[in-house]
CSV table of C-alpha atoms in Angstrom, one decimal:
chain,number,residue,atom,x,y,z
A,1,UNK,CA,39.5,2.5,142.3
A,2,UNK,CA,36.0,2.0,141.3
A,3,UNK,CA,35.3,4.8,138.4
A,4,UNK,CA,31.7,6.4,137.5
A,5,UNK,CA,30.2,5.1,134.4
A,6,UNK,CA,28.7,7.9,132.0
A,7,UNK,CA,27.8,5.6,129.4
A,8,UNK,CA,26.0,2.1,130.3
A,9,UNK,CA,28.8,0.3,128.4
A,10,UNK,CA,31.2,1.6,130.3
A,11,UNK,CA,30.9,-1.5,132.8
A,12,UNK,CA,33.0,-2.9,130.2
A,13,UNK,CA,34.6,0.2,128.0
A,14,UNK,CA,37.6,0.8,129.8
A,15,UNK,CA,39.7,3.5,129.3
A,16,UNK,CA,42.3,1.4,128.3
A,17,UNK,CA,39.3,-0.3,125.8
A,18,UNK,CA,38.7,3.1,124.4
A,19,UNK,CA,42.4,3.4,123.7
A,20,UNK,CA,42.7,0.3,121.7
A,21,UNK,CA,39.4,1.0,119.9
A,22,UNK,CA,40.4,4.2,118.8
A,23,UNK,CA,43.9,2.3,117.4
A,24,UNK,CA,41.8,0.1,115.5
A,25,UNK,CA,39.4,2.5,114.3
A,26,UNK,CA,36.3,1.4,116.0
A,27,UNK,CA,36.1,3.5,118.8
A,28,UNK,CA,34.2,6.6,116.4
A,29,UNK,CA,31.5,3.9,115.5
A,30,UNK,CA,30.8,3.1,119.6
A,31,UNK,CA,30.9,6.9,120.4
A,32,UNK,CA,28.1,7.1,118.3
A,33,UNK,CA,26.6,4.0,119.9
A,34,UNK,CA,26.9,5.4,123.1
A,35,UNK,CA,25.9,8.9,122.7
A,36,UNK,CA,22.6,7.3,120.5
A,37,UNK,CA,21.6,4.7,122.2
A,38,UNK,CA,23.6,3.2,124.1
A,39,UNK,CA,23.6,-0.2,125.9
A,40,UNK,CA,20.3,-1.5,127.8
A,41,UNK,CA,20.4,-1.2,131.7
A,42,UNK,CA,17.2,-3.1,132.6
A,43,UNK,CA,15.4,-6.6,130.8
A,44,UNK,CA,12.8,-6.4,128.4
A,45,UNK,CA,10.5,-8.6,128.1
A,46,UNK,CA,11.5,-10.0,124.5
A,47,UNK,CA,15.0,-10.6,126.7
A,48,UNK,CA,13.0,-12.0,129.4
A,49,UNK,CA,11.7,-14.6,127.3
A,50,UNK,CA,15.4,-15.4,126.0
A,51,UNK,CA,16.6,-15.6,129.3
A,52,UNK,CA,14.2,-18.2,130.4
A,53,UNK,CA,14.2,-20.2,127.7
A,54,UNK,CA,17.9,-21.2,128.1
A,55,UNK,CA,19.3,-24.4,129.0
A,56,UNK,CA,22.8,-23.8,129.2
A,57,UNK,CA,24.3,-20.8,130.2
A,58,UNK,CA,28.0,-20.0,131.1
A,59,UNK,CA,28.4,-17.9,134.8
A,60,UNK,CA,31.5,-15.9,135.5
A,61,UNK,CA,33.3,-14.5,138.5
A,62,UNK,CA,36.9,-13.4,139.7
A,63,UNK,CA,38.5,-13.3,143.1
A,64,UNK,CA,39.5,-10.9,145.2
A,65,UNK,CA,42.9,-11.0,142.8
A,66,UNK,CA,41.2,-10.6,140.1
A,67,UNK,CA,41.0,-14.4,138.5
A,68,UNK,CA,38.1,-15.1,136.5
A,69,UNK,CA,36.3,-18.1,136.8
A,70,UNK,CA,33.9,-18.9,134.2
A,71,UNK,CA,31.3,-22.0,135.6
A,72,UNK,CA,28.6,-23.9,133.5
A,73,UNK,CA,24.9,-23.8,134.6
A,74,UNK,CA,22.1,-26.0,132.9
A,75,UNK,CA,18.8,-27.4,133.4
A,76,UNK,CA,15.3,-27.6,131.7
A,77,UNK,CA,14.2,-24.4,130.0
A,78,UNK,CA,12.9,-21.6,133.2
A,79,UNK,CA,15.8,-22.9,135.3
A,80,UNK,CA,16.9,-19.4,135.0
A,81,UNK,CA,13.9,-16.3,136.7
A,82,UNK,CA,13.7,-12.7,135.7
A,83,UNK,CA,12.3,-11.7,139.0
A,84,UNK,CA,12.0,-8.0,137.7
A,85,UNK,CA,13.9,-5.7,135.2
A,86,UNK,CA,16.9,-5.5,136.9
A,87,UNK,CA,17.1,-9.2,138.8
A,88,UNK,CA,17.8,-12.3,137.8
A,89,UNK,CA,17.9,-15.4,139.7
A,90,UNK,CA,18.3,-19.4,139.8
A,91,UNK,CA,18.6,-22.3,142.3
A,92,UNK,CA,21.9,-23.7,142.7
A,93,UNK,CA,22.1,-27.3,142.3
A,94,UNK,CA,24.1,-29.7,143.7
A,95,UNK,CA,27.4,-30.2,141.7
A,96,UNK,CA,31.4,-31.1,142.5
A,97,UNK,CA,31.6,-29.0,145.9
A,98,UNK,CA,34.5,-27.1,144.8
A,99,UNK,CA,32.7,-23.6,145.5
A,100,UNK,CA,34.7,-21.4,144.1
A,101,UNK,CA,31.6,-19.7,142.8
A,102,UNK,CA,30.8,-19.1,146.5
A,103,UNK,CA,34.2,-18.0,147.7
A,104,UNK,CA,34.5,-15.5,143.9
A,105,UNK,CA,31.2,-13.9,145.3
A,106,UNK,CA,31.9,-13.8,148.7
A,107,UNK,CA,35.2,-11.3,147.8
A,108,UNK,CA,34.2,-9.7,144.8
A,109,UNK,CA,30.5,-9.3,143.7
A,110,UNK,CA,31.3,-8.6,140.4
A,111,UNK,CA,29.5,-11.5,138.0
A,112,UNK,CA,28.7,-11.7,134.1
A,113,UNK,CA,26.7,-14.1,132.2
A,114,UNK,CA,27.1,-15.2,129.1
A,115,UNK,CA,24.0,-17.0,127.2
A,116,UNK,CA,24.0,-18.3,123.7
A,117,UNK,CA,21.2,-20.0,121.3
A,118,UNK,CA,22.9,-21.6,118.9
A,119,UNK,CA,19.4,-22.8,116.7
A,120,UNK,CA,19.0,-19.1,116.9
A,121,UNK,CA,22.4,-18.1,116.7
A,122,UNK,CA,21.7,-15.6,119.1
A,123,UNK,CA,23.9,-14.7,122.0
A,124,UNK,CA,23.3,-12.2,125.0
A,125,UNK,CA,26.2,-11.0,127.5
A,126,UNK,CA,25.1,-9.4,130.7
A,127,UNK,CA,27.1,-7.3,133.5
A,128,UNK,CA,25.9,-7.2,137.3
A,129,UNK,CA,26.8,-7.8,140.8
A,130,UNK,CA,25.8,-11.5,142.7
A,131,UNK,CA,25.3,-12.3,146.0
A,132,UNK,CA,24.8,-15.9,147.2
A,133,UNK,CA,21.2,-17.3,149.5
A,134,UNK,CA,21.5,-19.7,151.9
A,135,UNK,CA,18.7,-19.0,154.4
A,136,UNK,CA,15.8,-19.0,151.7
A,137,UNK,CA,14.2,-22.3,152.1
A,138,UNK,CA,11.1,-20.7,150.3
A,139,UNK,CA,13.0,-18.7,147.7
A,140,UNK,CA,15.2,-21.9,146.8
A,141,UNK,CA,11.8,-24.0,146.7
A,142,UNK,CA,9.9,-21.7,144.2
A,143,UNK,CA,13.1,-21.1,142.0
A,144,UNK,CA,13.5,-25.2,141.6
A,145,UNK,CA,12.8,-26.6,138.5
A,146,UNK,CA,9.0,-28.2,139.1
A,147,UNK,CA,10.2,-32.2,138.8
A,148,UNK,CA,14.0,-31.6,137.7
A,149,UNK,CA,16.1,-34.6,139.0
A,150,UNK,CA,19.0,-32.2,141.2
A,151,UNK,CA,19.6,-30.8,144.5
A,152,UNK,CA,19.3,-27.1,145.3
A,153,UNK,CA,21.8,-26.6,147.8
A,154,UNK,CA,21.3,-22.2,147.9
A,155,UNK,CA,20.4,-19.5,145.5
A,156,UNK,CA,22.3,-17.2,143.4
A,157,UNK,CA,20.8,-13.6,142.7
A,158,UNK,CA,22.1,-11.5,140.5
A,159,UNK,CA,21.4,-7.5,139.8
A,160,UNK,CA,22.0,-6.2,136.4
A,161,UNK,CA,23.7,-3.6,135.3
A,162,UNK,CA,24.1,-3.5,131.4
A,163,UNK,CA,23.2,-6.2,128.8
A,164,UNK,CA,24.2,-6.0,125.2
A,165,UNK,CA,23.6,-8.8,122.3
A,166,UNK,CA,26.1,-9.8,119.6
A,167,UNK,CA,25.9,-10.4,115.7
A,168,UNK,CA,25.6,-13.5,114.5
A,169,UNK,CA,28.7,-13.9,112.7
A,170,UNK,CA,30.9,-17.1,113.4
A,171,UNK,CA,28.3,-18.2,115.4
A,172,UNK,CA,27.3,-21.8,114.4
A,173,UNK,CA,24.3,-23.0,114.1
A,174,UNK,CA,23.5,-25.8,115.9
A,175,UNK,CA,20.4,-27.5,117.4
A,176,UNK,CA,19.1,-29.5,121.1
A,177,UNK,CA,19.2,-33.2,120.7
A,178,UNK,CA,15.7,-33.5,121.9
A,179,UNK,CA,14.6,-31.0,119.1
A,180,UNK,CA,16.3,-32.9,116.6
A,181,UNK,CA,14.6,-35.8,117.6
A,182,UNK,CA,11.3,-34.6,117.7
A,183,UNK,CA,11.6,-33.2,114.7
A,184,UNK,CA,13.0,-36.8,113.1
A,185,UNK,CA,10.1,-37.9,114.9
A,186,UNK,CA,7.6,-36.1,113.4
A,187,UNK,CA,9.3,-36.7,109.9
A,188,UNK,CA,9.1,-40.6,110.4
A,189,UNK,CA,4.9,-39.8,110.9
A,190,UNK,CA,4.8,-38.2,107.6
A,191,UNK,CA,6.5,-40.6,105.7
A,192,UNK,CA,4.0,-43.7,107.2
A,193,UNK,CA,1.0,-41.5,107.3
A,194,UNK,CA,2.5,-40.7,102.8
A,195,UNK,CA,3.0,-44.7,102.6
A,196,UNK,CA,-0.3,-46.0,104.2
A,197,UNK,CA,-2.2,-43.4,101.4
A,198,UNK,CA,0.0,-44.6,99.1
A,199,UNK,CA,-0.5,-48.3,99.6
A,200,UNK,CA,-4.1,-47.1,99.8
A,201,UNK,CA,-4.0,-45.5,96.4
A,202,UNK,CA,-2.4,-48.6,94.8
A,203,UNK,CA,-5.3,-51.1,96.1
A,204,UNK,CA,-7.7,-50.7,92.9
A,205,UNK,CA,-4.8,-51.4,90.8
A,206,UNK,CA,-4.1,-54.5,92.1
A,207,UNK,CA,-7.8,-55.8,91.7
């Protein structure tokens, strides 16, 4: 039975959440959250932004029984399109064929997904409903990364309903490989362009 939501965040305040929230003493603290403010029902553009710039992001479905699945997606930053305030959407590539995805979707349109920026330590969770495009030759094409080595086989579109962002705590930080190298790279410039002035410097004092 599917229940109407008064509150945004009650996609994923249950009842049975509630309960246990007001056991632990937290549930006064998101009463006031929701009767405030409340949790956001359509992207910003500052959550625009994050959600583009993302290069890994973690997709989850369930079956019609109710098992979650929880697939990675990843590819160069913009893989992922805010299409409007309430749409997101991305090419899917290529991968193991197992579709289970596609077979979650095609039972239950229920889908979450779950982004995190570690160098940021910033993390985003966002409720909707998917459905899966297979006879969009021109959607697919202008949702592909523009020179990204993969495959798009269809397109996954996904309507939100709530987002919300979490602290920071426990989060660690961490940072992209290719950051870390340009950023060795750029140290390694200093330290010849330091030595060459250096060596410079020292040149009178040799004569």
């Amino acid at each position: 039975m599917i229940r109407p939501h008064l509150y945004s965040s009650d996609i994923a305040f249950t009842p049975t959440v509630k309960a246990i929230q007001g056991r632990h003493g937290s549930r006064e603290a998101y009463a006031r959250m929701e009767e405030e403010y409340g949790w956001q029902t359509h992207i910003t553009p500052e959550i625009a932004g994050f959600i583009e710039s993302q290069t890994s992001v973690f997709f989850a479905t369930a079956n019609e029984e109710g098992q979650p699945y929880i697939q990675h997606r990843g590819g160069p930053a913009g893989f992922l399109h805010v299409l409007d305030e309430h749409t997101i959407a991305f090419a899917d590539f290529v991968g193991n064929r197992q579709y289970i995805t596609l077979g979650n979707l095609a039972d239950n349109p229920k889908a979450y997904l779950f982004l995190i920026d570690y160098a940021t330590r910033q993390r985003i969770k966002i409720w909707g409903e998917a459905r899966v495009v297979e006879d969009d030759p021109e959607l697919l094409a202008r949702l592909m990364p523009e020179g990204y080595k993969a495959r798009g086989e269809q397109v996954i579109v996904m309507t939100v309903s709530a987002w919300d962002g979490n602290c920071r705590k426990h989060i660690p930080q961490r940072f992209e490989a290719a950051d870390v190298a340009a950023a060795l790279e750029e140290r390694d410039r200093r330290i010849a362009a330091l030595e060459a002035e250096l060596a410079q410097l020292r040149e009178p004092a040799r004569g």
